[in-house]
Short mmCIF file of C-alpha atoms and ligand atoms in Angstrom, two decimals:
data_model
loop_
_atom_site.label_atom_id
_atom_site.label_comp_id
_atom_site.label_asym_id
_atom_site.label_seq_id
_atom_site.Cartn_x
_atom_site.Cartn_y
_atom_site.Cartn_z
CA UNK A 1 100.65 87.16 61.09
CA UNK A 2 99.11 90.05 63.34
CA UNK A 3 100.17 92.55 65.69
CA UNK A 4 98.96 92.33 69.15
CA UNK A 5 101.17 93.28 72.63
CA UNK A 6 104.52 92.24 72.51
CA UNK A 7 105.38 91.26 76.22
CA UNK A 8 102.22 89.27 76.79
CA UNK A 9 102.65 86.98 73.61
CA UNK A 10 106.36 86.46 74.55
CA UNK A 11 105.51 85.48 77.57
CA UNK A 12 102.82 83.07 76.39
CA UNK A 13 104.86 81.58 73.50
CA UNK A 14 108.15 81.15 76.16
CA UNK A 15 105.95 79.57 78.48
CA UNK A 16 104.63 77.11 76.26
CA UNK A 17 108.15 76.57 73.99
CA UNK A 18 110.91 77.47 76.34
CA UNK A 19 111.94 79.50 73.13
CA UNK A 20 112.18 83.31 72.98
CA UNK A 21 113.02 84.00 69.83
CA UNK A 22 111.89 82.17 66.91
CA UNK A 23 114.11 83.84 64.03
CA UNK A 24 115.25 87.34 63.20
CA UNK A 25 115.40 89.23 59.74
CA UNK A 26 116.59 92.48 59.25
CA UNK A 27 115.35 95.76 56.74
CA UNK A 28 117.39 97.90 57.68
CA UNK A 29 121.24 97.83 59.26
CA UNK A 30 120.31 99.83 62.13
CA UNK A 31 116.22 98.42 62.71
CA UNK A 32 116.76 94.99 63.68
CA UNK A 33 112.82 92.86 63.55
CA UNK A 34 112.17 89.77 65.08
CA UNK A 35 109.45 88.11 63.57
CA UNK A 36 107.93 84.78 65.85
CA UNK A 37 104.88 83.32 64.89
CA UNK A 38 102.46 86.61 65.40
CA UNK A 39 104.27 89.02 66.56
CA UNK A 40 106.82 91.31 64.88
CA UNK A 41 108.23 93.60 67.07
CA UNK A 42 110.67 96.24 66.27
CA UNK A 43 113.90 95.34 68.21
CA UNK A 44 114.70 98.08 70.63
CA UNK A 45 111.17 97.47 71.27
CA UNK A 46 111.55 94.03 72.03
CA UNK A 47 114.20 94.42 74.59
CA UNK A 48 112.40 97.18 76.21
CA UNK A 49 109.70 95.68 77.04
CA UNK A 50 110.98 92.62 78.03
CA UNK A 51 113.43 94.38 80.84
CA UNK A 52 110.56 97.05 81.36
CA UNK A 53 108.38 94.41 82.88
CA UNK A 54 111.03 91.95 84.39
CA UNK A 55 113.17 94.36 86.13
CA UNK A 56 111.18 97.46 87.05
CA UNK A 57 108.08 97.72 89.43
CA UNK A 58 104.69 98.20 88.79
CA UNK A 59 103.21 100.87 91.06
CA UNK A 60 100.13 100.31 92.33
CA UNK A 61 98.04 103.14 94.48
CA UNK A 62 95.18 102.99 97.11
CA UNK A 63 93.39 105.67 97.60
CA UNK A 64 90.59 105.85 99.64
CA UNK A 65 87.43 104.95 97.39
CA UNK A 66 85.53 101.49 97.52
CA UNK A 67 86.75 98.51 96.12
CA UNK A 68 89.87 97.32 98.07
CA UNK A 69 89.18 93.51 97.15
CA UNK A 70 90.23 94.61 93.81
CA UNK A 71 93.55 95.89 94.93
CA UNK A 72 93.93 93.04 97.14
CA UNK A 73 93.47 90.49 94.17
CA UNK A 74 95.88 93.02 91.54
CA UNK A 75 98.43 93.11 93.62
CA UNK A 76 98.64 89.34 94.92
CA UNK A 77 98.00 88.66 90.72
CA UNK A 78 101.65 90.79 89.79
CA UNK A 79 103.28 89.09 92.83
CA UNK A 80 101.75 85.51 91.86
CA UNK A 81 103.46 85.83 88.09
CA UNK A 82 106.77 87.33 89.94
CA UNK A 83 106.52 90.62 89.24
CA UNK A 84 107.44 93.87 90.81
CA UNK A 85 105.27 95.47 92.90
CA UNK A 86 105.29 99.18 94.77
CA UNK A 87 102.55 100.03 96.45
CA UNK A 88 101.45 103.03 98.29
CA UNK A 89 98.12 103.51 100.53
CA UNK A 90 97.03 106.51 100.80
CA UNK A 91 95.42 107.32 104.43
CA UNK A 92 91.79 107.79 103.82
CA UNK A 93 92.25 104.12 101.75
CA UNK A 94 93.42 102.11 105.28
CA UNK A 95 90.43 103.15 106.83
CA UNK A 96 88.51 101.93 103.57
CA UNK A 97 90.32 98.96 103.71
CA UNK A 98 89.72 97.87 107.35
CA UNK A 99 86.22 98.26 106.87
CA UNK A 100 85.76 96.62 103.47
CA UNK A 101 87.92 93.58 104.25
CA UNK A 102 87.45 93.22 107.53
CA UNK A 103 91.33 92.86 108.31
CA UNK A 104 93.96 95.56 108.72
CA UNK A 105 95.77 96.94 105.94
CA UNK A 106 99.01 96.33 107.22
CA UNK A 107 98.55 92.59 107.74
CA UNK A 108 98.09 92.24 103.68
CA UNK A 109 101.38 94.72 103.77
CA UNK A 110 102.65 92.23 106.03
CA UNK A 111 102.01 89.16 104.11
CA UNK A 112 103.10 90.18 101.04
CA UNK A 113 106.54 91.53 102.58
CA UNK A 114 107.31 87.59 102.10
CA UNK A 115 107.41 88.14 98.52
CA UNK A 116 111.05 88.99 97.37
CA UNK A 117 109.61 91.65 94.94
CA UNK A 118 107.71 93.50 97.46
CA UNK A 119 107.80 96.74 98.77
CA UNK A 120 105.75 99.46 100.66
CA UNK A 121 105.97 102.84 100.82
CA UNK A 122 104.47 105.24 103.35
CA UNK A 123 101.99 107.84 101.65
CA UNK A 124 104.34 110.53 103.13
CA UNK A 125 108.00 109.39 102.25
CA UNK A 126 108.33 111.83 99.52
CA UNK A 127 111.73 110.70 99.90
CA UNK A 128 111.25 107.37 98.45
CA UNK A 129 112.62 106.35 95.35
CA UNK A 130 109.70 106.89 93.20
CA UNK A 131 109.17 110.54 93.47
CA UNK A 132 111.80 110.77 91.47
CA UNK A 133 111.46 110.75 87.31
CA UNK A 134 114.89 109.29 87.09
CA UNK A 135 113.80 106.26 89.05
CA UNK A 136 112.58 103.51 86.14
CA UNK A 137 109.01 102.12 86.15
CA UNK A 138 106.58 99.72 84.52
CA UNK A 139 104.01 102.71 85.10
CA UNK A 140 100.75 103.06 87.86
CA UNK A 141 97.85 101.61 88.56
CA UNK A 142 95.43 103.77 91.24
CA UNK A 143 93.31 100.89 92.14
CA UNK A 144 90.60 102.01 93.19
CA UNK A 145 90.99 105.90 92.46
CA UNK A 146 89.19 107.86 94.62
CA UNK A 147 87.51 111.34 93.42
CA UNK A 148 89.70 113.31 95.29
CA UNK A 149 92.82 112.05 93.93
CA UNK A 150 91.34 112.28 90.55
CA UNK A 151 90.90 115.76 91.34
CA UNK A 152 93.84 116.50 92.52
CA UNK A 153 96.13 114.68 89.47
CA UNK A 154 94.23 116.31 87.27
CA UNK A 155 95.06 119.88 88.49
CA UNK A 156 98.65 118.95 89.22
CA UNK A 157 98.64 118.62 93.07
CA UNK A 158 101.43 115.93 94.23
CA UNK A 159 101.44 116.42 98.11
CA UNK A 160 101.79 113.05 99.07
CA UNK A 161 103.57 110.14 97.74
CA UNK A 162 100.73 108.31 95.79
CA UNK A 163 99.99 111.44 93.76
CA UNK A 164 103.52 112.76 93.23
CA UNK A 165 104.43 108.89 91.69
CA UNK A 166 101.50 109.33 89.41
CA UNK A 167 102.43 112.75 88.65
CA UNK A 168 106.14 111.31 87.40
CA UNK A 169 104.11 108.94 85.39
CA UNK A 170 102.74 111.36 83.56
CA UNK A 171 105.41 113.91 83.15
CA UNK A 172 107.56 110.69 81.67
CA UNK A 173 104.84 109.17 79.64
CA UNK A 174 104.67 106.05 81.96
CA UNK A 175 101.19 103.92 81.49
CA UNK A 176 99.08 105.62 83.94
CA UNK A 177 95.58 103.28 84.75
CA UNK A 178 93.32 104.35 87.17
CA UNK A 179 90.27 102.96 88.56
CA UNK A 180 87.76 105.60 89.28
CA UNK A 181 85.28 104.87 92.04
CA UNK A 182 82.11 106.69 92.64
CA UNK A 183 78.75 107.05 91.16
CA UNK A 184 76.62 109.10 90.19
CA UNK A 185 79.36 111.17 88.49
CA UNK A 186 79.24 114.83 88.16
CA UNK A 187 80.43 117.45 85.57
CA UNK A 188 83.67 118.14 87.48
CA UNK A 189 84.28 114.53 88.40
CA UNK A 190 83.72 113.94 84.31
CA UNK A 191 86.03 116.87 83.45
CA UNK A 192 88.96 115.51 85.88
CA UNK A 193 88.40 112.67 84.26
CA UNK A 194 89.01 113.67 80.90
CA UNK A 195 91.59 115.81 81.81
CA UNK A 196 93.58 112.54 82.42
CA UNK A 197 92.23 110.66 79.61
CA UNK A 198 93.64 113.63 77.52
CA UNK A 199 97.43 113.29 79.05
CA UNK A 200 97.07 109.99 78.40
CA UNK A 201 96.05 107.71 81.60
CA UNK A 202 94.11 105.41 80.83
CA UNK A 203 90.51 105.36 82.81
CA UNK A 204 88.83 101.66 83.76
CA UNK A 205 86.04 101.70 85.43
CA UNK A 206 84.90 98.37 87.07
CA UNK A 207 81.90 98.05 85.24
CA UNK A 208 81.03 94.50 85.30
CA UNK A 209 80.15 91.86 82.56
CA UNK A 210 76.55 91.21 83.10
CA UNK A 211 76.56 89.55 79.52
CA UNK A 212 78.68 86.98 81.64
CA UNK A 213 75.70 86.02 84.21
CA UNK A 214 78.70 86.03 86.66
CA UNK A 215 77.38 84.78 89.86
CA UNK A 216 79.82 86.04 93.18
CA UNK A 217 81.56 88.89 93.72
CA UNK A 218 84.57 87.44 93.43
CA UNK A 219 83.88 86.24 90.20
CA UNK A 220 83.16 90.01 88.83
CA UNK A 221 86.38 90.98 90.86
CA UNK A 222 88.50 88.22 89.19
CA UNK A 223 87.34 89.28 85.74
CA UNK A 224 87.96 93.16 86.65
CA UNK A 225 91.51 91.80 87.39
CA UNK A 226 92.02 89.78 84.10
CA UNK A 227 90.86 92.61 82.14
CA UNK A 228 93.66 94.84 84.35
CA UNK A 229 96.52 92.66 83.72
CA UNK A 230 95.87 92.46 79.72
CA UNK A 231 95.37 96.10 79.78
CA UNK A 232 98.87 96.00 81.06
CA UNK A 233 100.00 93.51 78.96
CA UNK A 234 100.72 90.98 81.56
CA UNK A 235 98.12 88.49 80.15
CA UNK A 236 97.12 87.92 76.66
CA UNK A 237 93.61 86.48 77.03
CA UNK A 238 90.87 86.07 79.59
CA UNK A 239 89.99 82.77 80.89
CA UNK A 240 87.53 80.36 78.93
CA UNK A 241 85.12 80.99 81.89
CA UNK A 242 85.16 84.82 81.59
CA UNK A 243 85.31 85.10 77.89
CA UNK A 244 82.01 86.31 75.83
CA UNK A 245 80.91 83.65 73.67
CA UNK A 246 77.67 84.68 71.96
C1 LIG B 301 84.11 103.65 103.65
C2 LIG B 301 84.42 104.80 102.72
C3 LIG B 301 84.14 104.64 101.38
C4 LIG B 301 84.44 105.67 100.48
N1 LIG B 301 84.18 105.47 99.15
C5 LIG B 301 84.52 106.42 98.25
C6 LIG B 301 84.33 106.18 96.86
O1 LIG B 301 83.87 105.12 96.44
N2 LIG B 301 84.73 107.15 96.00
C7 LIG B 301 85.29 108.32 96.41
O2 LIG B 301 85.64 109.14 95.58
N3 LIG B 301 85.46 108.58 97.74
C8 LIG B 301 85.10 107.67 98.67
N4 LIG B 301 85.30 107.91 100.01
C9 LIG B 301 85.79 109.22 100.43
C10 LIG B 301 87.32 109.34 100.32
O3 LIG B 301 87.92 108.38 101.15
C11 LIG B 301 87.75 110.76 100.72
O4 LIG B 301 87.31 111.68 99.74
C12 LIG B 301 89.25 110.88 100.91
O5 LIG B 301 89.56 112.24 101.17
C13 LIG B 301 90.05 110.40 99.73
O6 LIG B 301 91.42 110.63 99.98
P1 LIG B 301 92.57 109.98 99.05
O7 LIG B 301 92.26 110.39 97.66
O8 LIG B 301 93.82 110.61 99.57
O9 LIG B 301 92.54 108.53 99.26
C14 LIG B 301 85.02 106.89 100.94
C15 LIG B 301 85.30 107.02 102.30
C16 LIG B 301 85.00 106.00 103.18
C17 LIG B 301 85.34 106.17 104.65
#
């Protein structure tokens, strides 16, 4: 038996054996464990998690640094496997956008409207749902994080939508993950940085794998994603073609 994250390895052993819950044992009267081949999860745990990720959105922000493929193959990922999905564009991050992808933002906004678990929100609706701490969440993902919004979360500015949802994140002790974008780095970029890292975002560059001799970009970007959703706990393992094997 060993420990590893909870939601992903349900998910994984449901999918393969239609079966939740192998067996249950208890310690004490009041701390219920399920054990299931290797995973043993405290209860309230358990049932946390599982209605943390199938009934609350992910939040996913774009600010306005390189690297909207990435966003563009997150976000499709959580709404491929049925998940919840918020996301917010911030307006330097449109322009990005148009002129990385070479289509408008808003016909990806558009597209993924057809997805039942979809939903947009303007960078200025302040009013929206999601400023607000009492408003449940499976946490944030800036993807990719500009400099300036690092800057700005790290000093506590919230004036527009994408940094005020982050903000809550962080104020509830929500998973935070952001994607920093820019290089070279300097000190104050580094200290913003660490500022987070020390409230407890997690930071995730997009270095890429070049033990992997991964040939296209979309290969790199496809790994950067795998290694996003098991950071989230989504997925359990990366594919046989993007795992290290000596
Ligand atoms: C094409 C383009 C690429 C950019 N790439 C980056 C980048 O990689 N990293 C970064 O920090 N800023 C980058 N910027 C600058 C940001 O967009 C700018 O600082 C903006 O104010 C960020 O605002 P936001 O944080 O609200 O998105 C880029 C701008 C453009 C137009």
């Amino acid at each position: 038996m060993y420990y590893c994250k909870p939601i992903a390895c349900l998910r994984k052993h449901y999918s393969e054996t239609n079966r939740l819950i192998k067996s249950e044992y208890s310690i004490f009267p009041d701390q219920r464990y399920y054990f299931y081949d290797f995973a043993h999860i405290h209860y309230s745990q358990l049932v946390r998690e599982v209605e943390l990720n199938n009934q609350y959105p992910y939040i996913v922000g774009i600010s306005g640094a390189s690297g909207s493929i990435i966003s563009k193959k997150f976000i499709t990922a959580l709404l491929e496997r049925d998940l919840k999905v918020v996301t917010i564009f911030s307006n330097a991050s449109k322009l990005v956008w148009d002129q990385e992808l070479k289509t408008s933002y808003q016909s990806d906004v558009n597209k993924w409207s057809e997805y039942p678990n979809y939903t947009n929100y303007a960078v200025g609706d302040l009013t929206a749902p999601i400023a607000s701490g009492s408003v449940h969440t499976n946490g944030m993902v800036i993807v990719p994080c500009s400099m300036n919004s690092v800057a700005s979360l790290a000093n506590g500015i919230t004036n527009n939508l994408l940094l005020r949802s982050a903000d809550v994140c962080m104020k509830e002790k929500r998973p935070l993950t952001i994607i920093p974008r820019e290089t070279p780095l300097h000190a104050i970029h580094l200290s913003n940085l660490s500022k987070l890292a020390s409230l407890g975002a997690t930071i995730m560059p997009t270095d890429p794998p070049f033990y992997l001799n991964l040939k296209t970009l979309d290969q790199i970007v496809n790994y950067f994603v795998y290694k996003l959703l098991i950071q989230l706990g989504i997925e359990v393992e990366l594919p046989p073609d993007y795992r290290y094997t000596g």
